XYZ file of C-alpha atoms in Angstrom:
344
model
C 15.734 17.659 1.806
C 13.784 19.303 4.634
C 10.837 17.199 5.769
C 7.704 18.837 7.216
C 6.156 16.749 10.015
C 2.470 17.256 10.792
C 2.103 17.018 14.574
C -1.478 18.174 15.165
C -4.852 17.116 13.805
C -5.588 18.997 10.595
C -8.037 18.988 7.699
C -6.765 17.854 4.318
C -8.615 20.372 2.145
C -9.584 24.011 2.238
C -13.128 25.098 1.365
C -12.129 25.630 -2.293
C -10.723 22.104 -2.628
C -7.065 23.106 -2.485
C -4.663 21.477 -0.038
C -4.655 22.709 3.541
C -2.309 20.018 4.867
C 1.156 19.400 3.456
C 3.768 17.070 4.897
C 3.945 13.737 6.678
C 2.873 12.351 10.046
C 3.660 9.279 12.132
C 0.008 8.934 13.142
C -3.155 9.513 11.075
C -3.491 13.236 11.838
C -4.893 14.380 8.484
C -8.682 14.184 8.222
C -9.912 13.309 4.756
C -12.668 15.926 4.392
C -13.593 14.987 0.855
C -16.780 17.047 0.999
C -14.533 19.991 0.056
C -13.536 18.448 -3.267
C -15.168 20.626 -5.919
C -17.686 19.002 -8.335
C -15.260 19.254 -11.267
C -12.683 17.079 -9.504
C -15.014 14.541 -7.924
C -15.086 12.789 -11.297
C -11.358 12.097 -10.857
C -11.509 10.826 -7.265
C -9.766 7.546 -6.422
C -10.152 5.706 -3.107
C -8.883 2.307 -1.989
C -8.046 0.048 0.940
C -5.395 -2.418 -0.233
C -4.051 -5.146 2.045
C -1.133 -7.420 1.209
C -0.314 -10.429 3.377
C 2.623 -12.802 2.970
C 4.822 -15.341 4.721
C 7.415 -15.215 1.942
C 5.991 -18.252 0.164
C 2.326 -17.386 -0.322
C 0.837 -13.937 -0.775
C -2.749 -12.707 -0.488
C -3.848 -9.361 -1.872
C -7.258 -7.968 -0.907
C -8.446 -4.671 -2.289
C -11.541 -2.556 -2.526
C -11.091 0.383 -4.869
C -13.535 3.006 -6.111
C -12.139 5.237 -8.870
C -15.506 6.891 -9.661
C -15.614 5.428 -13.162
C -15.973 2.064 -11.456
C -15.390 0.076 -8.297
C -13.966 -3.386 -7.709
C -13.595 -5.894 -4.897
C -10.628 -8.113 -5.688
C -8.703 -10.998 -4.175
C -5.502 -12.620 -5.353
C -3.717 -15.663 -3.946
C -0.185 -16.139 -5.277
C 2.297 -18.952 -4.753
C 5.558 -16.990 -4.723
C 7.615 -20.186 -5.119
C 5.880 -21.414 -8.274
C 4.132 -18.327 -9.684
C 0.720 -20.005 -9.596
C -1.988 -17.373 -9.182
C -5.690 -17.459 -8.299
C -7.842 -14.367 -8.776
C -11.402 -13.422 -7.922
C -13.253 -10.129 -8.375
C -16.495 -8.244 -8.831
C -16.738 -5.002 -10.817
C -19.282 -2.182 -10.811
C -19.413 0.774 -13.220
C -20.219 4.450 -12.598
C -19.835 4.426 -8.828
C -19.327 8.090 -7.907
C -22.025 7.900 -5.203
C -21.902 4.169 -4.442
C -19.804 1.853 -2.259
C -18.172 4.518 -0.124
C -15.276 3.339 2.018
C -15.904 3.906 5.686
C -13.060 5.903 7.150
C -11.610 9.425 7.133
C -8.262 8.055 8.310
C -6.652 4.625 8.175
C -6.883 4.326 11.982
C -10.627 4.946 12.307
C -12.689 2.257 13.996
C -14.922 1.280 11.111
C -16.806 -1.421 9.234
C -17.164 -1.830 5.488
C -18.951 -4.549 3.563
C -19.514 -5.207 -0.126
C -21.871 -8.031 -1.152
C -22.820 -8.268 -4.819
C -22.387 -10.491 -7.862
C -21.433 -13.546 -5.801
C -18.670 -11.737 -3.910
C -18.521 -10.696 -0.262
C -15.711 -8.488 1.018
C -15.758 -7.300 4.617
C -13.324 -5.074 6.540
C -13.717 -4.527 10.275
C -11.196 -2.208 11.926
C -10.868 -2.357 15.702
C -8.437 -0.682 18.054
C -5.973 -3.578 18.160
C -6.683 -5.607 15.006
C -8.339 -5.781 11.604
C -10.632 -8.569 10.403
C -10.814 -9.216 6.667
C -13.168 -11.660 4.983
C -13.518 -12.452 1.301
C -15.756 -14.985 -0.447
C -16.044 -15.460 -4.179
C -15.023 -17.777 -7.010
C -11.999 -18.410 -9.205
C -12.675 -20.317 -12.435
C -15.740 -21.892 -10.824
C -13.929 -22.919 -7.638
C -14.964 -21.358 -4.310
C -12.566 -18.822 -2.777
C -12.621 -18.061 0.947
C -10.199 -15.848 2.869
C -10.253 -14.980 6.577
C -7.406 -12.920 8.039
C -6.831 -11.258 11.406
C -4.155 -8.551 11.401
C -2.792 -7.576 14.812
C -1.505 -4.079 15.618
C 1.306 -3.327 17.985
C 0.187 -1.141 20.891
C 0.535 2.524 19.853
C 1.853 1.382 16.495
C 3.109 4.259 14.350
C 2.696 4.427 10.593
C 3.426 6.988 7.903
C 0.802 9.274 6.421
C 1.829 11.683 3.689
C 0.086 14.377 1.679
C 1.560 14.692 -1.813
C 0.617 17.653 -4.051
C 0.598 17.830 -7.841
C 1.104 20.828 -10.145
C -2.653 21.426 -10.135
C -3.562 22.835 -6.672
C -6.853 20.907 -6.670
C -5.125 17.544 -7.105
C -3.612 15.567 -4.237
C -2.659 12.142 -2.917
C -3.302 11.260 0.724
C -1.934 7.882 1.758
C -1.114 5.870 4.853
C 1.135 2.828 4.920
C 0.555 0.670 7.999
C 3.306 -1.943 8.421
C 4.279 -4.882 10.596
C 0.820 -6.317 11.286
C 1.333 -9.903 12.462
C -1.365 -11.922 10.701
C -3.157 -15.220 11.197
C -5.905 -16.969 9.279
C -6.269 -18.853 6.024
C -6.901 -18.603 2.301
C -8.699 -21.375 0.444
C -9.383 -21.910 -3.241
C -10.963 -25.203 -4.253
C -9.095 -27.964 -2.423
C -6.043 -25.808 -1.711
C -5.876 -24.311 1.767
C -3.070 -22.058 3.004
C -2.766 -21.450 6.731
C -1.076 -18.299 7.982
C 0.568 -17.981 11.396
C 1.282 -14.667 13.090
C 4.754 -16.028 13.872
C 5.906 -15.639 10.263
C 3.142 -13.781 8.391
C 2.802 -10.012 8.118
C 0.469 -7.580 6.396
C 0.737 -4.043 5.112
C -2.154 -1.662 4.522
C -1.963 0.772 1.607
C -4.765 3.258 2.347
C -5.123 5.764 -0.488
C -7.362 8.718 -1.346
C -6.667 11.159 -4.133
C -7.442 13.246 -7.168
C -4.672 12.630 -9.695
C -3.696 13.631 -13.206
C -4.318 10.962 -15.826
C -0.709 9.802 -16.226
C 1.506 8.713 -13.315
C 4.257 6.311 -12.389
C 5.638 5.170 -9.044
C 7.957 2.831 -7.195
C 6.630 1.186 -4.040
C 8.823 -0.974 -1.804
C 7.700 -2.362 1.528
C 8.893 -4.819 4.181
C 7.520 -6.218 7.435
C 9.519 -8.780 9.365
C 11.207 -9.586 12.682
C 14.942 -8.931 13.183
C 16.573 -10.108 16.426
C 13.125 -10.610 17.933
C 11.938 -7.053 17.157
C 9.374 -6.013 14.511
C 11.098 -4.154 11.680
C 9.859 -2.756 8.413
C 10.349 -0.096 5.796
C 8.185 1.955 3.463
C 9.688 3.315 0.235
C 7.541 5.150 -2.298
C 8.667 7.697 -4.851
C 7.838 9.022 -8.300
C 4.228 10.125 -7.908
C 3.459 13.821 -7.485
C 5.702 16.642 -6.239
C 8.275 15.388 -3.742
C 10.216 18.601 -3.202
C 9.041 18.950 0.426
C 8.554 15.394 1.684
C 9.254 11.778 0.838
C 7.146 8.711 1.561
C 10.094 6.888 3.089
C 10.321 5.521 6.609
C 11.801 2.776 8.778
C 9.723 1.058 11.477
C 11.230 -0.568 14.554
C 9.228 -1.872 17.528
C 6.239 0.162 16.347
C 8.125 3.467 16.117
C 8.494 5.400 12.842
C 12.005 6.602 11.927
C 11.759 9.099 9.055
C 14.387 8.910 6.329
C 15.034 10.936 3.195
C 14.879 10.404 -0.540
C 15.571 6.884 -1.808
C 16.689 6.021 -5.317
C 17.806 3.031 -7.370
C 21.251 2.675 -8.895
C 19.689 1.297 -12.083
C 16.127 1.489 -13.384
C 14.774 -2.082 -13.664
C 13.081 -1.171 -16.928
C 16.540 -0.724 -18.428
C 18.523 -3.584 -16.867
C 15.766 -6.163 -16.335
C 13.325 -6.699 -13.486
C 15.012 -9.900 -12.315
C 18.427 -8.287 -11.953
C 19.500 -6.988 -8.534
C 17.825 -3.783 -7.306
C 20.275 -1.525 -5.415
C 18.643 1.073 -3.119
C 20.376 4.081 -1.552
C 18.968 6.742 0.783
C 20.334 10.264 0.269
C 21.876 10.435 3.771
C 23.175 6.861 3.848
C 20.494 5.642 6.270
C 19.362 2.819 4.012
C 21.653 0.828 1.766
C 20.124 -2.449 0.594
C 20.139 -4.762 -2.379
C 17.165 -6.880 -3.410
C 17.880 -10.172 -5.156
C 14.607 -10.979 -6.970
C 13.016 -14.391 -7.112
C 9.524 -13.609 -8.493
C 7.985 -10.900 -10.678
C 4.231 -10.538 -10.195
C 3.315 -8.909 -13.512
C -0.029 -7.229 -14.089
C -1.125 -5.588 -17.341
C -4.662 -4.283 -17.046
C -5.907 -1.963 -19.777
C -4.768 -0.552 -23.116
C -1.153 0.657 -23.247
C -0.886 4.407 -23.741
C -4.608 4.947 -23.204
C -6.035 3.565 -19.953
C -4.964 1.050 -17.340
C -2.391 -0.032 -14.799
C 0.790 -1.832 -15.803
C 2.981 -3.144 -13.008
C 5.927 -5.327 -12.079
C 5.738 -6.165 -8.373
C 9.060 -7.849 -7.789
C 9.601 -10.016 -4.703
C 13.035 -10.813 -3.385
C 15.505 -11.080 -0.536
C 17.003 -7.870 0.844
C 20.489 -7.528 2.288
C 22.161 -4.430 3.673
C 21.785 -1.910 6.492
C 19.279 0.576 7.871
C 20.074 3.279 10.432
C 17.504 4.362 13.037
C 17.068 7.898 14.356
C 19.382 7.222 17.313
C 22.148 5.858 15.094
C 21.538 2.166 15.734
C 22.343 0.032 12.707
C 19.889 -2.696 11.715
C 21.377 -5.413 9.517
C 19.098 -6.986 6.937
C 20.084 -10.516 5.983
C 17.909 -12.283 3.411
C 14.822 -10.328 4.488
C 11.838 -11.072 2.267
C 10.171 -7.936 0.849
C 9.068 -6.463 -2.457
C 9.349 -3.412 -4.667
C 7.098 -2.574 -7.596
C 7.277 -0.286 -10.587
C 3.906 0.877 -11.923
C 2.852 2.954 -14.920
C -0.672 4.199 -14.367
C -3.211 5.733 -16.768
C -6.662 6.274 -15.286
């Protein structure tokens, strides 16, 4: 599959709301000029900043999402060893013109704050780090999260523009990997400290106008191998992928683009806790995930509206090949892959 790399700054949308930019970039070169979305499609607009932080034993998910019908600030603290989960959120309805996220790209220096209904969620993006703060409650107990996510100097990411059959629908996303993270998460008397020596975060920055029904796989890793930051980004299923794939390796802050990735067996058929075997079309990634925890989420009414996901966490073993032919060996690397069916 031929991949189209965007190498110069470009606008996402034409004046009529159709896509101007198509392809992928290793920096945030696509400006999200949402003012060109036509009124008909603004009702379908979805925007989010989703951060996931983990040291392989505890995971924190922080998200602010505005899908026009409503907006939500959410926090989740999960013990990956035991499955214990703590959740906190605030929800607003009919938010087409409210609670606008700050940035046109995932790299923009920006500040965003939401403070309503007993919840505070703040995101401050600086040149070399991101500060995230969340305060709320879980079953009456106070929740407090403070995280600092450090960027590598000149860190590359992957941004991709995915079209749909309808020329006025699109998905613009950036995955920003390998952010060494420090801070803490507290709920009630439980406090979890995170050290940047063993804790990493990924940003899933998404903006789009989608059809009602979608599915996707999303796999992501951030770790250190032989003293060097390494990660991967694997997403497929959503939209038209005939020109580009949202698949990439990261090594020492450099993006190494790879091709289409697939699974030997669909987990829906063989079971989510069975091994997941991944293969890249050119042999540049060959890994197997041995699951140890399935973070299941069923939000909505099946077949009508909602998001139904299995985010499976496990240990990955296998090989990845960089652009220059170097082989990176993965041995019991903690990462995850999810399968989501989405109706919204």
